[in-house]
Amino acid sequence: MNNVEIDITALSCPIPAETEHERITLGYGEGGYLTRKFIRERLLPRFDNPTLRQLGDAAILNIDSRRIVFTTDCYTVTPLFFPGGDIGKLAIFGTVNDLAVSGAIPRWLSLSLVIEEGLAWKTLDRVLDSIQAAAASACVMIVTGDTKVVPRGAVDQLFITTSGIGELEATAPPGPELLRDGDVLIASGPIGCHGASILCAREHLEFDPIPTSDCADVTAPLVALQRAGVAPRAIRDATRGGIAAILQEWAESSRRSCVIEETLIPLNAEVRSLCELLGLDPLHLANEGTFVLATAPELVEQTMEILHQHAVSSRATVIGKITPRRVAPVMVVRGIGREVVLDEPIGAPLPRIC
Amino acid sequence: MNNVEIDITALSCPIPAETEHERITLGYGEGGYLTRKFIRERLLPRFDNPTLRQLGDAAILNIDSRRIVFTTDCYTVTPLFFPGGDIGKLAIFGTVNDLAVSGAIPRWLSLSLVIEEGLAWKTLDRVLDSIQAAAASACVMIVTGDTKVVPRGAVDQLFITTSGIGELEATAPPGPELLRDGDVLIASGPIGCHGASILCAREHLEFDPIPTSDCADVTAPLVALQRAGVAPRAIRDATRGGIAAILQEWAESSRRSCVIEETLIPLNAEVRSLCELLGLDPLHLANEGTFVLATAPELVEQTMEILHQHAVSSRATVIGKITPRRVAPVMVVRGIGREVVLDEPIGAPLPRIC
């Protein structure tokens, strides 16, 4: 521990030129292979404990007989406003969703704002209005917070960190360790909408209709599944890294394979066009209200029925299944029936997506 | 609610020149008058609920029969390393202290990192080592987290947000609503060390000895006071805005005055020199391990005895008392016995202090 030593000079001099591997790159924040490597190699060895080791979207804590769920996320999205949402709505629903996919009822949120000096009040007010509306619609209370204003150039406009606490409803919270061969994979709706929306907004791409973010609260259908006694084995909202990152994680931690069928994957026409134009795979694009779940084959019918009763999951579709380990963790049956390995991108397809 | 409208153009054009009052200034993040105004005018009306309305350092939540305490803070300090600490140690102890001054035992932390692309791994590793050491020494577990890497220029090096959950020990948690006339004000040690340390480190001021931050975990003496049955009526760690901001808040919410005696306030020689040189009032300088408490007069002796048994509060001193409201919320008896009003600075003495 040398953190109490006086070492001002080290930070006040320009850092000498070093090779690229000595510096952190954008890919480490993208939610895929490099993010997992960063967590595995730099965070887990330092902070290891049984709760953190689960590496879920949220931590489950035991307080007396009650189990609560705790999560945090930082939102750095640019632009601040995009079709279908804004950084405020995203910061509330993103954290609410992390609690919901962990089997919890979202209850309390903290709100930490880092604001760039000179940000227009009307921009900030619009974001705060959006936070208010999202929190009210998700029935969560903002109970504590922090506000920092930093000099121009120290942050780009506005970053928001929301942490959340929920109460666990499920006796056995969902998790990839519960996955079994033959389990069915379901996507709750069209994929890639959030990533496509941000990409178009940032690059001023003109599409008609313009891709709109799926930013939404997913609590209702997940609570309904639990209460109907058809709790899924695993659930994740497919944010950074998209559906591909979730399937990769599930396959790795269950030591099985996820096999999905390309023709079954729900996709909006405008997202399809964008992906074809730019050579992107929608499986890698971020979602903010679309989730993937895995459930036992005998529960599929009832699960689909319940999902279809809720607006946010009304277009839910079976997309594949869990199988014994194949040649790679994630396989895609492409259009004509050929099963191919789903590549995991190592670079950064799109920074500041959420 | 118009946050779902498409409004990309508004953000992609340079914002036209407006008058200064239309934009947020640094002062709103300094923890003093403008921060309270921001909370009162823009946050409370939107997010109002009984828990948030307390405006404590942390929120108290009821989960069944158990009460837990929840807090969050964002750390944007520059430089990342300074005499006596660094952003990592600060992010752990700062959040731990917010729980401790609320009457809780700190238990679980979340860790959210926003890293600038190109930050040296060795800088990040040094901060992570410091987080590990601080969390271990404070007996808290990091149970969940988030990492974002943003492009060069979108954030200055590294910002950290930690949220914390603690378990409430006290039956009646401390709070300014409990203050009574005649209560005694105690400072746990020399004041202004953190602010002085950051100022010297940032401006490359040469002092011998150099001011060293008081960054430390204050849990031990506060738990000891509680367990000895001499729980203070109010406790706050005197961070942004310094001792002055705490006294101002206490006086306002209790509708009383805080009267302190300048000659009683503990001050290190180097902090005194720095303040004299630059014309600063140490009452406005930030602390990160020094707290103020108010206790009943009959408990002062036992309180001081317990405080003096712990390293972090071994130099605790009585500095003043609570009185019926005088001409101003906070009065200082200056050296020669003249009682003057303590000004509340409206501007920003020093941004990015924590």
XYZ file of C-alpha atoms in Angstrom:
708
model
C 0.000 0.000 0.000
C 1.767 3.149 -1.135
C -1.254 5.355 -1.529
C -0.324 7.592 1.361
C 3.000 8.591 -0.156
C 3.378 12.076 -1.548
C 3.455 11.715 -5.295
C 2.254 14.905 -6.859
C 5.004 15.191 -9.441
C 4.013 11.909 -11.060
C 0.645 13.374 -11.959
C 1.670 16.894 -12.803
C 4.120 15.921 -15.563
C 2.886 14.783 -18.972
C 3.010 10.975 -18.928
C 5.809 9.794 -21.234
C 4.895 7.986 -24.432
C 4.315 4.313 -23.739
C 3.173 1.428 -25.822
C -0.533 0.904 -26.301
C -0.824 -2.113 -23.997
C 0.170 0.063 -21.071
C -2.981 2.126 -21.390
C -6.643 1.296 -21.103
C -8.587 1.222 -24.362
C -12.269 1.746 -25.139
C -12.885 -1.970 -25.579
C -12.533 -2.560 -21.835
C -15.777 -0.683 -21.278
C -17.844 -2.403 -23.939
C -19.351 -5.223 -21.909
C -17.764 -8.030 -23.939
C -14.592 -10.107 -23.736
C -12.282 -7.295 -22.583
C -14.699 -6.116 -19.880
C -14.924 -9.662 -18.508
C -11.101 -9.912 -18.666
C -10.803 -6.627 -16.756
C -13.218 -7.838 -14.068
C -11.572 -11.275 -13.839
C -7.982 -10.046 -13.775
C -8.102 -6.691 -11.998
C -11.280 -6.449 -9.905
C -12.079 -9.965 -8.650
C -8.581 -10.729 -7.292
C -8.665 -7.499 -5.282
C -12.241 -7.431 -4.053
C -13.116 -11.129 -4.073
C -16.050 -12.214 -1.913
C -18.873 -14.756 -2.443
C -21.402 -12.075 -3.416
C -19.210 -10.269 -5.956
C -18.085 -13.618 -7.401
C -21.618 -14.223 -8.736
C -20.988 -11.397 -11.241
C -24.700 -10.894 -11.776
C -26.356 -7.667 -12.784
C -26.901 -7.074 -9.059
C -25.722 -8.390 -5.699
C -27.962 -10.352 -3.342
C -27.496 -9.442 0.319
C -28.907 -11.196 3.370
C -30.262 -8.875 6.031
C -31.790 -11.022 8.735
C -34.375 -13.199 7.048
C -34.919 -10.708 4.244
C -32.878 -10.718 1.049
C -32.268 -7.480 -0.750
C -30.710 -6.857 -4.134
C -28.193 -4.062 -4.772
C -26.921 -2.756 -8.104
C -25.170 0.242 -9.665
C -24.646 1.616 -13.161
C -23.029 4.693 -14.611
C -24.624 6.333 -17.644
C -22.369 8.260 -20.035
C -24.553 8.079 -23.159
C -24.115 10.621 -25.922
C -26.144 12.377 -27.235
C -28.073 13.111 -24.027
C -31.366 12.912 -25.932
C -32.098 10.306 -28.573
C -35.208 8.849 -30.248
C -37.030 6.851 -27.584
C -35.289 8.248 -24.529
C -32.586 10.282 -22.879
C -29.861 9.810 -20.274
C -32.336 10.365 -17.408
C -34.895 7.779 -18.487
C -32.030 5.384 -19.237
C -30.466 5.890 -15.792
C -33.725 5.005 -14.044
C -34.931 2.123 -16.217
C -31.424 0.688 -16.647
C -30.959 0.297 -12.902
C -34.567 -0.784 -12.335
C -34.064 -3.474 -14.981
C -30.875 -4.767 -13.334
C -32.922 -5.329 -10.179
C -35.891 -6.852 -12.033
C -33.803 -9.399 -13.979
C -32.291 -10.458 -10.642
C -35.749 -11.479 -9.399
C -36.346 -8.374 -7.283
C -39.034 -5.721 -6.975
C -37.195 -2.393 -7.492
C -37.773 -0.068 -4.506
C -35.156 2.635 -3.801
C -32.699 4.489 -6.011
C -29.778 6.831 -5.426
C -28.988 9.516 -7.992
C -25.477 10.876 -8.489
C -25.002 13.649 -11.050
C -21.720 14.913 -12.475
C -22.471 18.076 -14.412
C -20.136 20.074 -16.655
C -19.902 23.738 -15.747
C -21.874 25.721 -18.332
C -24.508 23.066 -19.056
C -27.769 24.875 -19.843
C -30.320 24.710 -17.022
C -33.000 23.855 -19.563
C -31.024 20.776 -20.637
C -30.578 19.685 -17.023
C -34.232 20.405 -16.212
C -35.370 18.326 -19.160
C -33.251 15.395 -17.926
C -34.557 15.819 -14.366
C -38.160 15.879 -15.663
C -37.467 12.657 -17.479
C -35.970 11.070 -14.331
C -39.050 12.120 -12.377
C -41.427 10.591 -14.929
C -39.433 7.355 -15.212
C -39.124 6.910 -11.436
C -42.857 7.505 -10.996
C -43.780 5.031 -13.715
C -41.429 2.386 -12.271
C -42.744 3.005 -8.712
C -39.271 3.595 -7.287
C -38.274 6.320 -4.846
C -35.121 8.387 -5.194
C -34.010 8.497 -1.569
C -30.453 9.845 -1.656
C -28.087 11.510 -4.070
C -25.057 13.600 -4.805
C -24.347 16.435 -7.232
C -20.933 17.512 -8.460
C -20.294 20.347 -10.901
C -16.873 20.098 -12.552
C -15.022 22.698 -14.646
C -15.583 22.870 -18.406
C -13.810 20.017 -20.163
C -13.592 17.725 -17.105
C -16.694 15.816 -18.169
C -18.761 15.821 -21.357
C -22.043 17.547 -20.364
C -23.592 15.127 -17.870
C -22.889 11.673 -16.425
C -25.363 9.967 -14.086
C -24.787 7.063 -11.719
C -27.837 5.375 -10.245
C -27.640 2.648 -7.642
C -30.709 0.651 -6.725
C -32.065 -1.542 -3.974
C -34.840 -4.046 -4.507
C -36.522 -6.726 -2.443
C -36.096 -10.274 -3.656
C -39.385 -12.020 -4.386
C -38.081 -15.282 -5.797
C -36.870 -17.922 -3.368
C -34.246 -19.013 -5.883
C -33.141 -15.973 -7.887
C -32.474 -16.647 -11.575
C -28.887 -17.279 -12.630
C -26.928 -19.091 -15.356
C -25.879 -21.796 -12.881
C -29.478 -23.070 -13.078
C -29.352 -23.642 -16.868
C -30.034 -27.190 -18.147
C -29.669 -28.799 -21.582
C -32.859 -28.323 -23.550
C -33.814 -25.063 -21.846
C -35.490 -22.688 -24.271
C -34.133 -19.208 -25.042
C -36.661 -16.406 -25.463
C -36.044 -12.792 -26.568
C -38.631 -10.385 -25.200
C -38.840 -8.317 -28.382
C -37.027 -6.905 -31.420
C -33.308 -6.630 -30.729
C -30.693 -3.912 -31.257
C -33.071 -0.940 -31.152
C -31.166 1.072 -28.533
C -27.778 0.663 -30.219
C -29.253 1.514 -33.614
C -30.984 4.585 -32.193
C -27.790 5.943 -30.602
C -25.766 5.244 -33.728
C -28.207 7.136 -35.962
C -28.532 10.029 -33.491
C -24.782 10.387 -33.061
C -23.801 10.021 -36.690
C -26.824 11.946 -38.029
C -27.836 9.019 -40.203
C -31.187 9.540 -41.873
C -33.551 6.603 -41.799
C -37.302 6.583 -42.247
C -38.591 5.538 -39.790
C -35.646 6.404 -37.567
C -34.622 3.580 -35.186
C -36.091 4.234 -31.743
C -34.555 3.030 -28.483
C -36.389 0.260 -26.660
C -35.598 2.018 -23.329
C -38.296 0.674 -20.958
C -39.006 -0.835 -17.551
C -39.165 -4.653 -17.751
C -40.342 -5.307 -14.196
C -44.024 -6.075 -14.891
C -43.694 -9.228 -17.039
C -40.870 -10.585 -14.850
C -42.875 -10.196 -11.649
C -45.868 -11.755 -13.410
C -43.802 -14.829 -14.406
C -42.585 -15.264 -10.838
C -46.040 -14.894 -9.322
C -47.491 -17.382 -11.825
C -44.914 -19.934 -10.680
C -43.117 -20.048 -14.024
C -39.920 -18.281 -12.979
C -37.262 -18.472 -15.709
C -33.932 -20.165 -14.948
C -31.917 -17.165 -16.164
C -32.841 -13.612 -17.211
C -30.690 -10.714 -18.421
C -31.392 -7.383 -20.015
C -29.225 -7.344 -23.103
C -27.482 -3.979 -22.750
C -23.822 -3.349 -23.707
C -22.597 -6.147 -25.965
C -26.175 -7.051 -26.913
C -27.759 -10.508 -26.966
C -24.375 -11.935 -27.993
C -22.673 -10.902 -24.724
C -25.418 -12.469 -22.567
C -25.358 -15.762 -24.451
C -21.558 -15.827 -24.255
C -21.669 -15.335 -20.472
C -24.393 -17.922 -19.972
C -22.587 -20.494 -22.107
C -19.310 -19.879 -20.283
C -20.690 -20.069 -16.769
C -22.944 -23.067 -17.435
C -20.292 -24.840 -19.607
C -22.969 -25.437 -22.198
C -23.700 -23.867 -25.574
C -26.402 -21.423 -26.601
C -27.703 -22.226 -30.072
C -29.939 -19.631 -31.673
C -31.691 -19.499 -35.042
C -31.124 -16.362 -37.076
C -34.521 -16.490 -38.779
C -36.312 -16.563 -35.408
C -34.683 -13.424 -34.006
C -37.151 -10.519 -33.946
C -35.779 -7.480 -35.759
C -37.374 -4.198 -36.822
C -37.044 -3.299 -40.512
C -35.099 -0.098 -39.794
C -32.588 -1.883 -37.548
C -32.156 -4.560 -40.204
C -31.501 -1.899 -42.887
C -28.984 -0.092 -40.677
C -27.114 -3.316 -39.911
C -27.018 -4.330 -43.575
C -25.796 -0.884 -44.600
C -23.022 -0.719 -42.000
C -22.142 -4.410 -41.798
C -23.193 -4.707 -38.133
C -24.581 -7.793 -36.452
C -27.760 -6.869 -34.501
C -26.812 -9.553 -31.964
C -24.028 -7.198 -30.833
C -26.152 -4.046 -30.622
C -27.271 -2.798 -27.199
C -30.823 -3.068 -25.905
C -32.361 -1.164 -22.998
C -35.737 -2.801 -22.558
C -35.319 -6.091 -24.362
C -34.260 -9.081 -22.304
C -33.358 -12.704 -22.893
C -34.567 -15.493 -20.686
C -34.034 -19.222 -20.498
C -36.803 -21.459 -19.212
C -37.633 -25.156 -18.949
C -39.272 -26.541 -22.148
C -42.496 -27.442 -20.314
C -42.922 -23.802 -19.174
C -42.509 -22.175 -22.584
C -46.184 -21.994 -23.494
C -47.276 -20.391 -20.226
C -44.232 -18.090 -20.240
C -45.018 -16.810 -23.735
C -48.635 -16.253 -22.808
C -47.677 -14.083 -19.846
C -44.991 -12.173 -21.768
C -47.463 -11.374 -24.543
C -49.856 -9.808 -22.014
C -47.356 -7.003 -21.281
C -46.600 -4.196 -23.747
C -42.852 -4.330 -23.143
C -42.674 -8.032 -24.051
C -45.639 -8.321 -26.414
C -43.376 -9.402 -29.273
C -41.506 -12.084 -27.289
C -40.231 -14.963 -29.434
C -38.410 -18.242 -28.937
C -34.952 -17.815 -30.472
C -33.055 -20.981 -29.561
C -32.012 -23.382 -26.823
C -29.327 -24.526 -24.428
C -27.389 -27.605 -25.563
C -24.396 -29.617 -24.377
C -21.175 -27.770 -25.289
C -20.547 -27.643 -29.066
C -17.459 -26.378 -30.879
C -18.008 -22.868 -29.449
C -20.028 -21.309 -26.621
C -22.526 -19.610 -28.933
C -23.674 -20.997 -32.274
C -26.022 -19.365 -34.774
C -28.051 -21.305 -37.290
C -27.841 -18.889 -40.219
C -30.700 -18.490 -42.718
C -30.062 -21.559 -44.872
C -29.537 -23.939 -41.951
C -25.755 -23.775 -41.562
C -24.652 -23.631 -37.907
C -21.786 -21.141 -37.438
C -19.781 -19.865 -34.485
C -20.917 -16.449 -33.202
C -17.831 -14.271 -33.050
C -17.235 -12.201 -29.965
C -15.943 -8.769 -30.991
C -12.884 -7.732 -28.981
C -12.868 -4.087 -30.013
C -15.349 -1.368 -29.228
C -18.249 -1.298 -31.660
C -19.738 1.826 -30.116
C -18.602 3.631 -26.954
C -20.932 5.692 -24.731
C -23.991 3.697 -25.707
C -25.460 3.781 -22.194
C -43.047 14.741 -20.468
C -41.454 15.347 -23.845
C -38.416 13.153 -23.412
C -39.451 10.698 -26.064
C -39.502 13.317 -28.820
C -36.805 13.243 -31.431
C -34.575 16.189 -30.724
C -31.136 15.439 -32.037
C -30.573 18.745 -33.755
C -30.901 20.676 -30.503
C -27.863 18.907 -29.139
C -25.792 18.672 -32.274
C -25.672 22.449 -32.921
C -23.488 24.697 -30.807
C -25.752 26.153 -28.125
C -26.297 29.857 -28.816
C -24.776 32.398 -26.446
C -27.046 32.936 -23.476
C -26.724 34.906 -20.319
C -24.834 33.359 -17.430
C -27.911 32.635 -15.313
C -29.118 30.228 -17.952
C -26.188 27.916 -17.313
C -25.038 25.940 -14.309
C -21.942 27.279 -12.554
C -19.316 25.589 -10.399
C -20.809 26.980 -7.203
C -23.803 24.642 -7.480
C -21.519 21.711 -6.776
C -19.682 23.150 -3.780
C -21.888 21.882 -0.961
C -22.888 25.333 0.294
C -25.752 27.738 -0.311
C -26.079 27.128 -4.068
C -26.023 23.327 -3.664
C -28.814 23.541 -1.091
C -30.731 25.896 -3.410
C -30.297 23.407 -6.277
C -31.578 20.537 -4.126
C -34.460 22.578 -2.726
C -35.599 24.094 -6.025
C -34.845 21.461 -8.636
C -34.532 18.044 -6.976
C -36.929 17.984 -4.003
C -39.993 19.234 -5.937
C -39.474 16.493 -8.524
C -38.479 13.545 -6.342
C -40.090 14.453 -3.036
C -40.702 11.640 -0.547
C -40.374 11.425 3.245
C -36.968 9.710 3.088
C -35.354 12.119 0.627
C -36.836 15.072 2.525
C -34.546 14.328 5.490
C -31.617 15.450 3.304
C -29.143 13.558 5.472
C -25.848 12.139 4.320
C -27.715 8.891 3.795
C -31.275 7.572 3.545
C -32.835 5.321 6.169
C -34.981 2.532 4.726
C -37.267 0.135 6.553
C -37.072 -3.456 5.389
C -39.322 -5.522 7.624
C -38.135 -4.921 11.169
C -34.608 -4.076 10.070
C -33.511 -0.563 9.140
C -30.805 -0.108 6.576
C -28.989 3.024 5.527
C -28.235 3.850 1.878
C -25.928 6.540 0.497
C -24.084 7.539 -2.666
C -21.238 9.889 -3.584
C -19.356 10.698 -6.735
C -15.629 11.412 -6.510
C -14.073 13.692 -9.119
C -11.021 14.845 -7.138
C -7.978 16.164 -8.937
C -5.118 15.327 -8.708
C -5.888 11.608 -8.399
C -3.102 11.242 -5.807
C -2.441 13.763 -3.045
C -0.607 13.791 0.288
C -2.604 11.581 2.636
C -4.709 9.782 0.063
C -6.005 9.305 -3.452
C -9.340 9.077 -5.249
C -9.704 5.379 -4.370
C -9.183 5.714 -0.627
C -11.440 8.777 -0.678
C -14.215 6.929 -2.543
C -14.257 4.147 0.056
C -13.843 6.167 3.257
C -16.100 8.994 2.051
C -19.030 6.639 1.540
C -18.232 4.604 4.660
C -18.245 7.858 6.646
C -21.621 8.918 5.261
C -23.023 5.654 6.643
C -21.177 5.940 9.968
C -22.355 9.497 10.696
C -25.906 8.285 10.042
C -25.586 5.837 12.929
C -24.961 2.757 10.798
C -22.344 0.030 10.582
C -21.054 0.179 6.974
C -21.444 -3.224 5.257
C -21.684 -3.304 1.459
C -20.403 -0.983 -1.259
C -20.915 -0.658 -4.989
C -18.107 0.663 -7.170
C -18.741 2.486 -10.432
C -15.722 3.577 -12.476
C -15.677 5.989 -15.407
C -12.254 5.785 -16.993
C -10.800 7.985 -19.730
C -9.454 6.062 -22.702
C -5.659 6.114 -22.524
C -5.361 6.173 -18.728
C -2.217 4.240 -17.777
C -2.924 0.800 -16.332
C -0.401 1.491 -13.608
C -2.389 4.561 -12.510
C -5.614 2.556 -12.465
C -3.946 -0.364 -10.670
C -2.606 1.954 -8.002
C -6.106 3.346 -7.402
C -7.583 -0.182 -7.310
C -4.899 -1.266 -4.795
C -5.849 1.684 -2.649
C -9.569 0.799 -2.879
C -8.749 -2.763 -1.850
C -6.740 -1.633 1.185
C -9.348 0.914 2.282
C -12.261 -1.526 1.912
C -10.365 -4.167 3.900
C -9.501 -1.738 6.674
C -13.106 -0.489 6.880
C -14.468 -4.075 6.854
C -16.797 -3.406 3.928
C -17.394 -5.669 0.954
C -17.564 -4.424 -2.631
C -20.458 -6.508 -3.910
C -21.402 -4.974 -7.247
C -20.028 -2.487 -9.733
C -19.871 -1.036 -13.196
C -17.022 0.070 -15.453
C -17.276 2.480 -18.365
C -14.388 3.571 -20.557
C -15.132 6.796 -22.435
C -13.190 8.389 -25.311
C -10.311 10.782 -24.585
C -11.631 14.145 -23.448
C -15.050 12.886 -22.290
C -13.877 12.642 -18.679
C -10.734 13.835 -16.921
C -8.810 10.608 -16.141
C -11.057 8.825 -13.638
C -14.294 9.457 -11.749
C -15.585 6.998 -9.145
C -19.078 6.685 -7.683
C -19.497 4.519 -4.607
C -22.853 3.746 -3.056
C -23.060 2.105 0.327
C -25.449 0.140 2.487
C -25.122 -0.069 6.251
C -27.149 -1.535 9.066
C -28.555 0.936 11.552
C -27.425 0.300 15.121
C -28.966 3.308 16.819
C -32.660 3.186 17.646
C -32.916 6.924 17.004
C -30.421 7.865 14.308
C -28.668 11.204 14.830
C -30.112 14.226 13.050
C -30.259 18.012 13.412
C -33.957 17.800 14.371
C -32.762 16.421 17.739
C -30.637 19.514 18.561
C -31.452 21.411 21.790
C -30.274 24.752 23.157
C -27.121 24.245 25.189
C -25.926 21.210 23.214
C -22.160 21.170 22.906
C -20.363 21.175 19.544
C -17.245 19.015 19.231
C -14.799 18.817 16.312
C -13.073 15.435 16.093
C -9.693 16.892 15.116
C -7.775 19.610 13.242
C -9.923 21.063 10.483
C -9.335 21.914 6.821
C -6.555 19.364 6.193
C -8.115 17.750 3.125
C -8.896 21.043 1.395
C -5.436 22.395 2.177
C -3.792 19.218 0.877
C -5.674 19.315 -2.437
C -4.994 23.015 -2.873
C -1.241 22.576 -2.354
C -1.098 19.488 -4.571
C -3.024 21.130 -7.387
C -1.322 24.500 -7.310
C 2.144 23.072 -6.553
C 2.443 25.218 -3.441
C 5.501 24.376 -1.390
C 4.956 24.085 2.332
C 7.122 22.310 4.879
C 5.553 20.183 6.210
C 3.100 19.865 3.322
C -0.578 19.748 4.420
C -1.763 16.142 4.465
C -5.367 15.075 3.920
C -7.224 13.730 6.952
C -8.847 11.069 4.690
C -9.844 8.320 7.163
C -12.607 5.983 8.311
C -14.540 7.488 11.255
C -16.676 4.446 12.065
C -14.826 3.194 15.167
C -15.340 6.154 17.549
C -18.948 6.635 16.377
C -19.859 3.001 17.016
C -18.096 3.232 20.401
C -20.191 6.272 21.391
C -23.387 4.482 20.450
C -22.487 1.294 22.286
C -21.521 3.274 25.406
C -24.999 4.830 25.428
C -23.721 8.348 24.734
C -24.993 8.688 21.164
C -24.590 12.266 19.880
C -27.692 14.194 18.816
C -26.202 15.103 15.434
C -23.042 14.033 13.579
C -21.667 15.007 10.163
C -18.397 14.534 8.395
C -17.400 18.021 7.325
C -16.603 17.445 3.627
C -17.424 19.980 0.859
C -18.096 23.377 2.391
C -16.200 22.431 5.561
C -17.342 22.885 9.137
C -19.133 26.077 8.071
C -21.547 24.223 5.759
C -22.506 21.682 8.451
C -23.154 24.342 11.079
C -25.196 26.343 8.571
C -27.353 23.301 7.789
C -27.817 22.400 11.451
C -28.742 25.949 12.411
C -31.213 26.204 9.534
C -32.959 22.907 10.146
C -33.100 23.295 13.951
C -33.985 27.026 13.754
C -31.258 27.675 16.319
C -27.777 29.167 16.077
C -24.398 27.488 16.208
C -21.898 29.625 18.124
C -18.267 28.572 17.899
C -15.104 30.031 19.410
C -12.272 30.624 16.976
C -9.533 30.033 19.562
C -10.921 26.576 20.369
C -10.903 25.276 16.803
C -8.078 22.758 16.305
C -5.846 23.720 13.391
C -2.502 22.370 12.186
C 0.287 24.934 11.759
C 0.637 24.289 8.030
C -3.085 24.700 7.385
C -3.038 27.918 9.405
C -0.107 29.256 7.346
C -1.785 28.350 4.074
C -5.042 30.042 5.112
C -3.225 33.203 6.252
C -1.222 33.327 3.031
C -4.218 32.897 0.728
C -6.843 34.641 2.840
C -8.934 31.478 3.274
C -11.091 30.612 6.261
C -10.297 27.047 7.451
C -13.962 26.706 8.448
C -14.763 26.557 4.733
C -12.082 24.015 3.804
C -13.096 20.407 3.199
C -12.355 17.561 5.602
C -12.448 13.840 4.839
C -11.976 12.240 8.254
C -12.864 15.054 10.615
C -16.429 15.253 11.832
C -18.518 17.568 13.971
C -20.950 16.317 16.545
C -23.436 17.896 18.919
C -24.181 16.239 22.224
C -26.029 16.977 25.472
C -23.890 18.930 27.993
C -24.005 16.114 30.565
C -22.518 13.655 28.033
C -19.532 15.798 27.004
C -17.019 14.346 29.422
C -17.732 10.719 28.554
C -17.939 11.562 24.848
C -14.512 13.219 24.872
C -13.020 10.295 26.751
C -14.247 7.823 24.131
C -13.226 10.027 21.195
C -9.705 10.375 22.615
C -9.321 6.592 22.722
C -9.461 6.391 18.906
C -6.617 7.559 16.651
C -8.954 9.269 14.167
C -10.514 11.444 16.888
C -7.627 11.634 19.384
C -7.494 15.417 19.038
C -11.241 16.010 19.513
C -12.063 19.402 21.048
C -15.146 21.283 22.184
C -15.578 24.188 19.748
C -18.894 25.791 20.701
C -22.576 25.253 21.403
C -26.135 25.403 20.151
C -28.077 28.497 21.250
C -31.466 30.052 20.566
C -31.415 31.826 17.184
C -29.151 34.926 17.170
C -28.786 37.505 14.403
C -27.478 34.828 12.044
C -27.468 31.021 11.869
C -23.744 30.689 12.586
C -21.732 33.044 14.816
C -18.006 32.937 15.481
C -16.424 34.394 18.582
C -13.233 35.749 17.006
C -9.934 35.848 18.932
C -10.543 38.941 21.029
C -14.061 37.983 22.068
C -16.119 39.738 19.397
C -19.013 37.620 18.109
C -19.340 37.950 14.331
C -21.557 36.411 11.675
C -19.918 33.543 9.745
C -20.312 34.341 6.077
C -21.488 31.638 3.759
C -19.534 31.805 0.496
C -21.787 31.662 -2.555
C -19.080 31.041 -5.127
C -16.819 28.054 -5.551
C -13.708 28.222 -3.394
C -12.252 25.051 -4.874
C -13.924 22.680 -7.339
C -13.113 18.942 -7.597
C -12.047 18.693 -3.965
C -13.625 15.268 -3.469
